[in-house]
Amino acid sequence: MIRVKFLPSDRTVAVPAGNTILQAAIEAGVPIEGVCGGNGLCGKCKVRLQMDNTKAEKGRLTPAERKFLAEDDIEAGWVLACQHPLFEDAVVFLRDLKDVHERKIGTADSEKVGLHESSIKKLHVVLKKPSLEDQCADWERLIDALPVGNIAFSRLAASSLPQTLRNGKFNVTAVLDDARLLAVEPGDTTARAFGLAIDIGTTTLAVYLIDLNQGIVLASGAATNPQNVFGADVISRIAYASSPDALRELQKIVVGGINGIIESLTEKTHINISEIYQVVVVGNTTMGHLFLGIDPSFLARAPFIPVFNKAVEVNAGELGLAALETSSVTLLPNVAGYVGSDTVGVMLAVGADRLEGVHLIVDIGTNGEIILVGKGRILTCSTAAGPAFEGAKIRHGMRAAEGAIERVSISSDVEAMTIGSGKPAGICGSGLVDALSEMVRTGIVEGSGRLLDRPERLASLPPALRQRLRTAGGQAEFVLVRGQDSADRSDIVITQKDIREVQLAKGAIMAGIRVLMREMKVGTEEIEQVLLAGAFGNYIGRASSLGIGLLPFVPIEKIKAIGNAAGKGAQMALLSAEERQRAFVLAQRTRHMELSTDKRFQEAFISSLAFDCNSQGKANL
Amino acid sequence: MIRVKFLPSDRTVAVPAGNTILQAAIEAGVPIEGVCGGNGLCGKCKVRLQMDNTKAEKGRLTPAERKFLAEDDIEAGWVLACQHPLFEDAVVFLRDLKDVHERKIGTADSEKVGLHESSIKKLHVVLKKPSLEDQCADWERLIDALPVGNIAFSRLAASSLPQTLRNGKFNVTAVLDDARLLAVEPGDTTARAFGLAIDIGTTTLAVYLIDLNQGIVLASGAATNPQNVFGADVISRIAYASSPDALRELQKIVVGGINGIIESLTEKTHINISEIYQVVVVGNTTMGHLFLGIDPSFLARAPFIPVFNKAVEVNAGELGLAALETSSVTLLPNVAGYVGSDTVGVMLAVGADRLEGVHLIVDIGTNGEIILVGKGRILTCSTAAGPAFEGAKIRHGMRAAEGAIERVSISSDVEAMTIGSGKPAGICGSGLVDALSEMVRTGIVEGSGRLLDRPERLASLPPALRQRLRTAGGQAEFVLVRGQDSADRSDIVITQKDIREVQLAKGAIMAGIRVLMREMKVGTEEIEQVLLAGAFGNYIGRASSLGIGLLPFVPIEKIKAIGNAAGKGAQMALLSAEERQRAFVLAQRTRHMELSTDKRFQEAFISSLAFDCNSQGKANL
């Protein structure tokens, strides 16, 4: 065994010699950025190794490390955590990416979720004290005093009952979820009742702590889904979960991540974990399976069959979730293998069954889920957009953390806006879309996606821009930020390959939209609104998204960001049994279009790849 | 830490120096006889210590050890496990009491329990295989094919579903308990369905493995309740369970004991634990609480309030019971704090609600539960008979294991029959009742309970008997077996104190019977039958029980042993939802008489103490 110390978290772990740094980090519970599942494909898991013998370490570098690391990096000790095995005690420095997810959740604290009727009822009762003449058992004494019929016995609620009744001098509050007795508390605690709405994204976990009496969000928080060390996309996670042990591990890891957020929220608001009586969860179908520890294997291969689609309800205790052990955890229903309860949450949030006219709702995460509502129908599909908009597979891509370029405009030269006060370190999704839209508009990228190299066109570019175009390693690239202005002193570029990745991603989404529009027989001009759900939708430039042909060419004022609508839907379902029922009806009513077998999708995809597809594409509709 | 090795089981454990041998034995999971909860009051936990320094060990003997151990014993290294602390590594020899409980369960294997309609249904279905055109989720695909509505989602059943469906090529058997899906098995397994009926006695655990299809007992087994190291009676167990950790420990220990029996039964019958789909449990109220890990504290003090009385249902997995994790475990309802579901089981077995005329049912265990049925009423009470009939608090008392005297007759001299082929080692309950009945009949014990010492009466005794009467340590005693004939070469005696213990025990039971008869206003002559339930009832001599005044003086042919009726009731409830419902109605209909506040009980107790109480007592009825 060797000892590996991680800084700045200062955690040390012992692992067998030959383990990679990533394996050691997982063992130590230290989150490492990385999106390819440890396959050396993304280059995101850069860490700096304190080297005693630089030469020996350099001799061990894999081709993947040589590909992603500049010579300077290598000299400074940077390696890829997933590629680099350790054979002796080591100290590893992690890049400290300050998380800015907090600002991205989109629901202000104390926001009223709407009218509600929670299924949680707290009933304060004063019981007659037992005596030799009245030997009624504790459970029956309490149950008989409650104005609710058919309350089933609960071992957990009963186990603390005798002490609670006597501590409270038989003056107690019963916590009921319909006819389930969740807990009994001494005294009158009816004023305090809390719940959680949780959105489990492939990349981001979002948790909302809600006051069930007032129907408001008390606090909210987010964190990176710690499963991401096992791969950025659902397919890598499913592949990893193929053994029962690994499945259990993924389940524990995501619950651990959620619990961390819950604990920080409850601490901030002075709420006890045991005062959380109800939880509603949304997430894509794979995340739902993994959260419950249910084998998602068959989601990954045709015919893409989930284990469950309808809403499921389990106990918090069963999952190890930080809430009252007996509280119910409801997963909203899925529509299909790749249209999960998060999409149903979005439908709930926008009232998809009550919208008049034609509405397009797009939720771009690691997958792109598309909902088209109109003509009395709800159509949906999922496109494997991939994590390009989350910074993966993009040379200098990164998530929307401090140092990420989030806005780009190009005129005589490039202007880039960075998150936080520091120098730029990479580019996040909204920055990437802006950059490409501007590059297309200014002709640096042709409609076909090719970086400009025709001399006659190059000549017409402003000189500053022209100098940013170059070829490196046999590939054309555009320098967005020069080394002297960047955080780690190396150029931040957009490569021809990066552009192709974005084309594939946006082409898939646009093609999905087109298939739904064709199925419903509606044209672009009939669309009343385009609603962008999700964190990305909140930050993407509306003009830029039209500029790269990510969305049908509607007037810009028809495009609206609606924030984390999936989370909002979860909140609504938490606060109202009626909304939970409505989620079920929405999932039932929704027609899912399986794109992998739809011939129209192939055609639409090809015609959606070009950046100017909206002008070309109209002919196809 | 010191190391303690137990023989003959050859288990070694490390414990802190200063721990008693009993503490080490509990830690090692080695069962040690003992009935006073480690308080040095019963002298039953005799073990032999391999001593390096006999003199030092002798210097450490406590007054309790000096009281219970003869000088020879002490020289040979015998100590009391609960009294004797260890300060260095030690080897401890346990007495090897060969268990004969097996023969005492009373239900023959393969016995038909009766007509039944189990709530467990196995349904064989062949499902349509999924395809891209039919992407229905696994759970919904299965549920939709079952002719049962409203099946709730089960995480446990769902987690193995995808593999099971595919291993079975979508040809599977669903296991349902009403509308709960317990499991899915590949292929057609409808022929195999098993359940357990369990009787948790304070002293003995009995388990019946039942074929739910055929309604027969396939195998049964019993073992000493391993909680007995924490005390022979429920009060000592409740006292021990006063901390949450101790409560959890007692829960785990009793489940462990039950699991041991289940495993031996399933091995013998080639059944998998996961083929056990349903469990019904009976036991006294305290045992029920401890089995569920629910605090029984308030049962031990006035007004003796249980946490629950109505039937409760939990999952096997929650308790750690060796059965399919999702299978339901139903505890039949209790009547009151000291009239548990075992008594309701007895009522079910005898059909208490269908009996014509007046019937008295007595279940003598550590407590004596009495049921009087007649005049359209069911009355019940519990008397703290104490464990005298189980050998506790009796100088040479022991349980009905090999070497126990079980039959005694006295004419010109004493004749004693022993269980097994060896020499007598002590006396068990039925032997004790025989001995006392014979001693009363022959005048060795007077009606008042006093051992004969009046010279004029002594003279009329046969000489052999006269020689057996003596005084030792200031106390009169009767030598039942002389040292030369006994297993450990010391005399087996019945002391004056032993006789008083039996008087208290039988007096309490008889007094309880009298209170119920008085409440119902029936005389002895109106009793049609006296049914003796429980292991003890199976073995007690009917004439002897009348001889010592344990039962009202009915013609002997009216007395019938009915074996483990509580276990039989559990079997019936297992095999029929209707019987389960009937158990509930029986518990509701039964009137419990709390003796501790009943003035009639005090009177009846005093007039029931004498051995010839039936002749005296009639006046009191």
PDB file of N, CA, C and O in Angstrom, chain B residues 296-345:
ATOM      1  N   PRO B 296     -39.748  -1.974  25.659  1.00  0.00           N
ATOM      2  CA  PRO B 296     -40.799  -2.548  26.493  1.00  0.00           C
ATOM      3  C   PRO B 296     -40.823  -1.990  27.910  1.00  0.00           C
ATOM      4  O   PRO B 296     -41.557  -2.506  28.766  1.00  0.00           O
ATOM      5  N   SER B 297     -40.043  -0.918  28.189  1.00  0.00           N
ATOM      6  CA  SER B 297     -39.869  -0.435  29.575  1.00  0.00           C
ATOM      7  C   SER B 297     -41.162  -0.331  30.360  1.00  0.00           C
ATOM      8  O   SER B 297     -41.231  -0.707  31.520  1.00  0.00           O
ATOM      9  N   PHE B 298     -42.173   0.204  29.690  1.00  0.00           N
ATOM     10  CA  PHE B 298     -43.365   0.573  30.456  1.00  0.00           C
ATOM     11  C   PHE B 298     -44.304  -0.605  30.716  1.00  0.00           C
ATOM     12  O   PHE B 298     -45.318  -0.467  31.366  1.00  0.00           O
ATOM     13  N   LEU B 299     -43.885  -1.788  30.207  1.00  0.00           N
ATOM     14  CA  LEU B 299     -44.595  -3.016  30.552  1.00  0.00           C
ATOM     15  C   LEU B 299     -44.244  -3.455  31.961  1.00  0.00           C
ATOM     16  O   LEU B 299     -44.978  -4.217  32.584  1.00  0.00           O
ATOM     17  N   ALA B 300     -43.083  -2.993  32.448  1.00  0.00           N
ATOM     18  CA  ALA B 300     -42.554  -3.533  33.704  1.00  0.00           C
ATOM     19  C   ALA B 300     -43.057  -2.763  34.909  1.00  0.00           C
ATOM     20  O   ALA B 300     -42.891  -3.201  36.033  1.00  0.00           O
ATOM     21  N   ARG B 301     -43.623  -1.586  34.670  1.00  0.00           N
ATOM     22  CA  ARG B 301     -44.076  -0.822  35.829  1.00  0.00           C
ATOM     23  C   ARG B 301     -45.544  -0.440  35.643  1.00  0.00           C
ATOM     24  O   ARG B 301     -46.001  -0.260  34.514  1.00  0.00           O
ATOM     25  N   ALA B 302     -46.237  -0.310  36.770  1.00  0.00           N
ATOM     26  CA  ALA B 302     -47.639   0.055  36.703  1.00  0.00           C
ATOM     27  C   ALA B 302     -47.754   1.357  35.941  1.00  0.00           C
ATOM     28  O   ALA B 302     -46.885   2.207  36.075  1.00  0.00           O
ATOM     29  N   PRO B 303     -48.779   1.562  35.104  1.00  0.00           N
ATOM     30  CA  PRO B 303     -49.885   0.628  34.842  1.00  0.00           C
ATOM     31  C   PRO B 303     -49.620  -0.385  33.702  1.00  0.00           C
ATOM     32  O   PRO B 303     -50.594  -0.816  33.092  1.00  0.00           O
ATOM     33  N   PHE B 304     -48.381  -0.814  33.489  1.00  0.00           N
ATOM     34  CA  PHE B 304     -48.069  -1.931  32.582  1.00  0.00           C
ATOM     35  C   PHE B 304     -48.562  -1.703  31.150  1.00  0.00           C
ATOM     36  O   PHE B 304     -49.382  -2.456  30.626  1.00  0.00           O
ATOM     37  N   ILE B 305     -48.048  -0.649  30.523  1.00  0.00           N
ATOM     38  CA  ILE B 305     -48.571  -0.262  29.208  1.00  0.00           C
ATOM     39  C   ILE B 305     -47.659  -0.755  28.083  1.00  0.00           C
ATOM     40  O   ILE B 305     -46.487  -0.394  28.028  1.00  0.00           O
ATOM     41  N   PRO B 306     -48.188  -1.593  27.192  1.00  0.00           N
ATOM     42  CA  PRO B 306     -47.412  -1.991  26.012  1.00  0.00           C
ATOM     43  C   PRO B 306     -47.383  -0.853  24.995  1.00  0.00           C
ATOM     44  O   PRO B 306     -48.160   0.102  25.109  1.00  0.00           O
ATOM     45  N   VAL B 307     -46.461  -0.926  24.038  1.00  0.00           N
ATOM     46  CA  VAL B 307     -46.436   0.082  22.975  1.00  0.00           C
ATOM     47  C   VAL B 307     -47.517  -0.227  21.944  1.00  0.00           C
ATOM     48  O   VAL B 307     -48.123   0.663  21.370  1.00  0.00           O
ATOM     49  N   PHE B 308     -47.773  -1.529  21.715  1.00  0.00           N
ATOM     50  CA  PHE B 308     -48.810  -1.890  20.744  1.00  0.00           C
ATOM     51  C   PHE B 308     -49.528  -3.145  21.232  1.00  0.00           C
ATOM     52  O   PHE B 308     -48.944  -3.967  21.924  1.00  0.00           O
ATOM     53  N   ASN B 309     -50.758  -3.277  20.851  1.00  0.00           N
ATOM     54  CA  ASN B 309     -51.503  -4.509  21.145  1.00  0.00           C
ATOM     55  C   ASN B 309     -52.055  -5.128  19.881  1.00  0.00           C
ATOM     56  O   ASN B 309     -52.053  -6.328  19.703  1.00  0.00           O
ATOM     57  N   LYS B 310     -52.541  -4.274  18.980  1.00  0.00           N
ATOM     58  CA  LYS B 310     -53.093  -4.786  17.724  1.00  0.00           C
ATOM     59  C   LYS B 310     -52.016  -5.491  16.919  1.00  0.00           C
ATOM     60  O   LYS B 310     -50.822  -5.281  17.140  1.00  0.00           O
ATOM     61  N   ALA B 311     -52.463  -6.309  15.992  1.00  0.00           N
ATOM     62  CA  ALA B 311     -51.515  -7.029  15.142  1.00  0.00           C
ATOM     63  C   ALA B 311     -50.609  -6.026  14.432  1.00  0.00           C
ATOM     64  O   ALA B 311     -51.059  -4.952  14.030  1.00  0.00           O
ATOM     65  N   VAL B 312     -49.344  -6.347  14.291  1.00  0.00           N
ATOM     66  CA  VAL B 312     -48.462  -5.472  13.542  1.00  0.00           C
ATOM     67  C   VAL B 312     -47.797  -6.262  12.432  1.00  0.00           C
ATOM     68  O   VAL B 312     -47.652  -7.479  12.511  1.00  0.00           O
ATOM     69  N   GLU B 313     -47.451  -5.547  11.382  1.00  0.00           N
ATOM     70  CA  GLU B 313     -46.840  -6.184  10.218  1.00  0.00           C
ATOM     71  C   GLU B 313     -45.608  -5.385   9.836  1.00  0.00           C
ATOM     72  O   GLU B 313     -45.662  -4.175   9.697  1.00  0.00           O
ATOM     73  N   VAL B 314     -44.490  -6.071   9.686  1.00  0.00           N
ATOM     74  CA  VAL B 314     -43.258  -5.428   9.231  1.00  0.00           C
ATOM     75  C   VAL B 314     -42.636  -6.321   8.164  1.00  0.00           C
ATOM     76  O   VAL B 314     -43.143  -7.410   7.889  1.00  0.00           O
ATOM     77  N   ASN B 315     -41.543  -5.876   7.576  1.00  0.00           N
ATOM     78  CA  ASN B 315     -40.851  -6.696   6.577  1.00  0.00           C
ATOM     79  C   ASN B 315     -39.744  -7.523   7.217  1.00  0.00           C
ATOM     80  O   ASN B 315     -39.076  -7.052   8.128  1.00  0.00           O
ATOM     81  N   ALA B 316     -39.526  -8.709   6.671  1.00  0.00           N
ATOM     82  CA  ALA B 316     -38.480  -9.586   7.204  1.00  0.00           C
ATOM     83  C   ALA B 316     -37.122  -8.887   7.153  1.00  0.00           C
ATOM     84  O   ALA B 316     -36.325  -8.991   8.081  1.00  0.00           O
ATOM     85  N   GLY B 317     -36.872  -8.155   6.056  1.00  0.00           N
ATOM     86  CA  GLY B 317     -35.577  -7.502   5.877  1.00  0.00           C
ATOM     87  C   GLY B 317     -35.281  -6.505   6.979  1.00  0.00           C
ATOM     88  O   GLY B 317     -34.145  -6.372   7.435  1.00  0.00           O
ATOM     89  N   GLU B 318     -36.327  -5.812   7.410  1.00  0.00           N
ATOM     90  CA  GLU B 318     -36.196  -4.800   8.451  1.00  0.00           C
ATOM     91  C   GLU B 318     -35.708  -5.424   9.765  1.00  0.00           C
ATOM     92  O   GLU B 318     -35.018  -4.788  10.550  1.00  0.00           O
ATOM     93  N   LEU B 319     -36.103  -6.658  10.016  1.00  0.00           N
ATOM     94  CA  LEU B 319     -35.764  -7.323  11.268  1.00  0.00           C
ATOM     95  C   LEU B 319     -34.501  -8.166  11.159  1.00  0.00           C
ATOM     96  O   LEU B 319     -33.969  -8.628  12.152  1.00  0.00           O
ATOM     97  N   GLY B 320     -34.044  -8.399   9.921  1.00  0.00           N
ATOM     98  CA  GLY B 320     -32.899  -9.295   9.739  1.00  0.00           C
ATOM     99  C   GLY B 320     -33.277 -10.758   9.823  1.00  0.00           C
ATOM    100  O   GLY B 320     -32.429 -11.619  10.014  1.00  0.00           O
ATOM    101  N   LEU B 321     -34.558 -11.051   9.659  1.00  0.00           N
ATOM    102  CA  LEU B 321     -35.031 -12.430   9.762  1.00  0.00           C
ATOM    103  C   LEU B 321     -34.692 -13.200   8.480  1.00  0.00           C
ATOM    104  O   LEU B 321     -34.790 -12.670   7.379  1.00  0.00           O
ATOM    105  N   ALA B 322     -34.314 -14.471   8.637  1.00  0.00           N
ATOM    106  CA  ALA B 322     -33.939 -15.296   7.484  1.00  0.00           C
ATOM    107  C   ALA B 322     -35.182 -15.700   6.697  1.00  0.00           C
ATOM    108  O   ALA B 322     -35.767 -16.761   6.917  1.00  0.00           O
ATOM    109  N   ALA B 323     -35.579 -14.842   5.792  1.00  0.00           N
ATOM    110  CA  ALA B 323     -36.716 -15.077   4.903  1.00  0.00           C
ATOM    111  C   ALA B 323     -36.546 -14.087   3.757  1.00  0.00           C
ATOM    112  O   ALA B 323     -35.684 -13.203   3.837  1.00  0.00           O
ATOM    113  N   LEU B 324     -37.324 -14.231   2.694  1.00  0.00           N
ATOM    114  CA  LEU B 324     -37.279 -13.251   1.618  1.00  0.00           C
ATOM    115  C   LEU B 324     -37.417 -11.855   2.244  1.00  0.00           C
ATOM    116  O   LEU B 324     -38.308 -11.619   3.056  1.00  0.00           O
ATOM    117  N   GLU B 325     -36.505 -10.961   1.840  1.00  0.00           N
ATOM    118  CA  GLU B 325     -36.444  -9.636   2.477  1.00  0.00           C
ATOM    119  C   GLU B 325     -37.789  -8.898   2.504  1.00  0.00           C
ATOM    120  O   GLU B 325     -38.109  -8.204   3.451  1.00  0.00           O
ATOM    121  N   THR B 326     -38.563  -9.060   1.422  1.00  0.00           N
ATOM    122  CA  THR B 326     -39.816  -8.310   1.301  1.00  0.00           C
ATOM    123  C   THR B 326     -40.993  -9.008   1.963  1.00  0.00           C
ATOM    124  O   THR B 326     -42.098  -8.466   1.982  1.00  0.00           O
ATOM    125  N   SER B 327     -40.784 -10.212   2.482  1.00  0.00           N
ATOM    126  CA  SER B 327     -41.930 -10.954   3.015  1.00  0.00           C
ATOM    127  C   SER B 327     -42.439 -10.286   4.287  1.00  0.00           C
ATOM    128  O   SER B 327     -41.677  -9.716   5.054  1.00  0.00           O
ATOM    129  N   SER B 328     -43.741 -10.362   4.484  1.00  0.00           N
ATOM    130  CA  SER B 328     -44.323  -9.722   5.660  1.00  0.00           C
ATOM    131  C   SER B 328     -44.163 -10.616   6.872  1.00  0.00           C
ATOM    132  O   SER B 328     -44.261 -11.838   6.784  1.00  0.00           O
ATOM    133  N   VAL B 329     -43.891  -9.982   7.987  1.00  0.00           N
ATOM    134  CA  VAL B 329     -43.840 -10.682   9.274  1.00  0.00           C
ATOM    135  C   VAL B 329     -44.981 -10.110  10.102  1.00  0.00           C
ATOM    136  O   VAL B 329     -44.984  -8.921  10.424  1.00  0.00           O
ATOM    137  N   THR B 330     -45.978 -10.940  10.401  1.00  0.00           N
ATOM    138  CA  THR B 330     -47.136 -10.471  11.158  1.00  0.00           C
ATOM    139  C   THR B 330     -47.059 -10.989  12.582  1.00  0.00           C
ATOM    140  O   THR B 330     -46.916 -12.188  12.796  1.00  0.00           O
ATOM    141  N   LEU B 331     -47.117 -10.087  13.536  1.00  0.00           N
ATOM    142  CA  LEU B 331     -47.285 -10.498  14.925  1.00  0.00           C
ATOM    143  C   LEU B 331     -48.773 -10.487  15.210  1.00  0.00           C
ATOM    144  O   LEU B 331     -49.440  -9.476  14.992  1.00  0.00           O
ATOM    145  N   LEU B 332     -49.295 -11.590  15.682  1.00  0.00           N
ATOM    146  CA  LEU B 332     -50.710 -11.604  16.048  1.00  0.00           C
ATOM    147  C   LEU B 332     -50.933 -10.602  17.192  1.00  0.00           C
ATOM    148  O   LEU B 332     -49.998 -10.247  17.895  1.00  0.00           O
ATOM    149  N   PRO B 333     -52.170 -10.144  17.355  1.00  0.00           N
ATOM    150  CA  PRO B 333     -52.415  -9.110  18.369  1.00  0.00           C
ATOM    151  C   PRO B 333     -52.207  -9.622  19.794  1.00  0.00           C
ATOM    152  O   PRO B 333     -52.370 -10.807  20.069  1.00  0.00           O
ATOM    153  N   ASN B 334     -51.871  -8.722  20.684  1.00  0.00           N
ATOM    154  CA  ASN B 334     -51.859  -9.005  22.116  1.00  0.00           C
ATOM    155  C   ASN B 334     -53.214  -8.646  22.702  1.00  0.00           C
ATOM    156  O   ASN B 334     -53.975  -7.864  22.120  1.00  0.00           O
ATOM    157  N   VAL B 335     -53.482  -9.184  23.884  1.00  0.00           N
ATOM    158  CA  VAL B 335     -54.684  -8.764  24.610  1.00  0.00           C
ATOM    159  C   VAL B 335     -54.314  -7.652  25.595  1.00  0.00           C
ATOM    160  O   VAL B 335     -55.006  -6.654  25.719  1.00  0.00           O
ATOM    161  N   ALA B 336     -53.178  -7.830  26.249  1.00  0.00           N
ATOM    162  CA  ALA B 336     -52.736  -6.830  27.238  1.00  0.00           C
ATOM    163  C   ALA B 336     -51.249  -7.017  27.478  1.00  0.00           C
ATOM    164  O   ALA B 336     -50.610  -7.865  26.850  1.00  0.00           O
ATOM    165  N   GLY B 337     -50.717  -6.225  28.407  1.00  0.00           N
ATOM    166  CA  GLY B 337     -49.286  -6.233  28.683  1.00  0.00           C
ATOM    167  C   GLY B 337     -48.752  -7.617  29.027  1.00  0.00           C
ATOM    168  O   GLY B 337     -47.631  -7.956  28.677  1.00  0.00           O
ATOM    169  N   TYR B 338     -49.553  -8.424  29.713  1.00  0.00           N
ATOM    170  CA  TYR B 338     -49.082  -9.748  30.082  1.00  0.00           C
ATOM    171  C   TYR B 338     -49.942 -10.861  29.511  1.00  0.00           C
ATOM    172  O   TYR B 338     -49.881 -11.991  29.976  1.00  0.00           O
ATOM    173  N   VAL B 339     -50.759 -10.531  28.528  1.00  0.00           N
ATOM    174  CA  VAL B 339     -51.472 -11.575  27.793  1.00  0.00           C
ATOM    175  C   VAL B 339     -51.187 -11.310  26.327  1.00  0.00           C
ATOM    176  O   VAL B 339     -51.783 -10.430  25.709  1.00  0.00           O
ATOM    177  N   GLY B 340     -50.218 -12.038  25.792  1.00  0.00           N
ATOM    178  CA  GLY B 340     -49.669 -11.710  24.491  1.00  0.00           C
ATOM    179  C   GLY B 340     -50.314 -12.446  23.341  1.00  0.00           C
ATOM    180  O   GLY B 340     -51.345 -13.125  23.486  1.00  0.00           O
ATOM    181  N   SER B 341     -49.678 -12.313  22.178  1.00  0.00           N
ATOM    182  CA  SER B 341     -50.214 -12.947  20.981  1.00  0.00           C
ATOM    183  C   SER B 341     -50.108 -14.465  21.063  1.00  0.00           C
ATOM    184  O   SER B 341     -50.837 -15.167  20.369  1.00  0.00           O
ATOM    185  N   ASP B 342     -49.230 -14.980  21.940  1.00  0.00           N
ATOM    186  CA  ASP B 342     -49.194 -16.430  22.106  1.00  0.00           C
ATOM    187  C   ASP B 342     -50.526 -16.924  22.657  1.00  0.00           C
ATOM    188  O   ASP B 342     -51.039 -17.951  22.221  1.00  0.00           O
ATOM    189  N   THR B 343     -51.102 -16.164  23.580  1.00  0.00           N
ATOM    190  CA  THR B 343     -52.405 -16.542  24.136  1.00  0.00           C
ATOM    191  C   THR B 343     -53.492 -16.434  23.066  1.00  0.00           C
ATOM    192  O   THR B 343     -54.392 -17.289  22.985  1.00  0.00           O
ATOM    193  N   VAL B 344     -53.398 -15.414  22.229  1.00  0.00           N
ATOM    194  CA  VAL B 344     -54.363 -15.295  21.128  1.00  0.00           C
ATOM    195  C   VAL B 344     -54.186 -16.487  20.179  1.00  0.00           C
ATOM    196  O   VAL B 344     -55.160 -17.035  19.653  1.00  0.00           O
ATOM    197  N   GLY B 345     -52.938 -16.906  19.968  1.00  0.00           N
ATOM    198  CA  GLY B 345     -52.667 -18.103  19.163  1.00  0.00           C
ATOM    199  C   GLY B 345     -53.347 -19.331  19.756  1.00  0.00           C
ATOM    200  O   GLY B 345     -53.941 -20.143  19.032  1.00  0.00           O
TER     201      GLY B 345
END
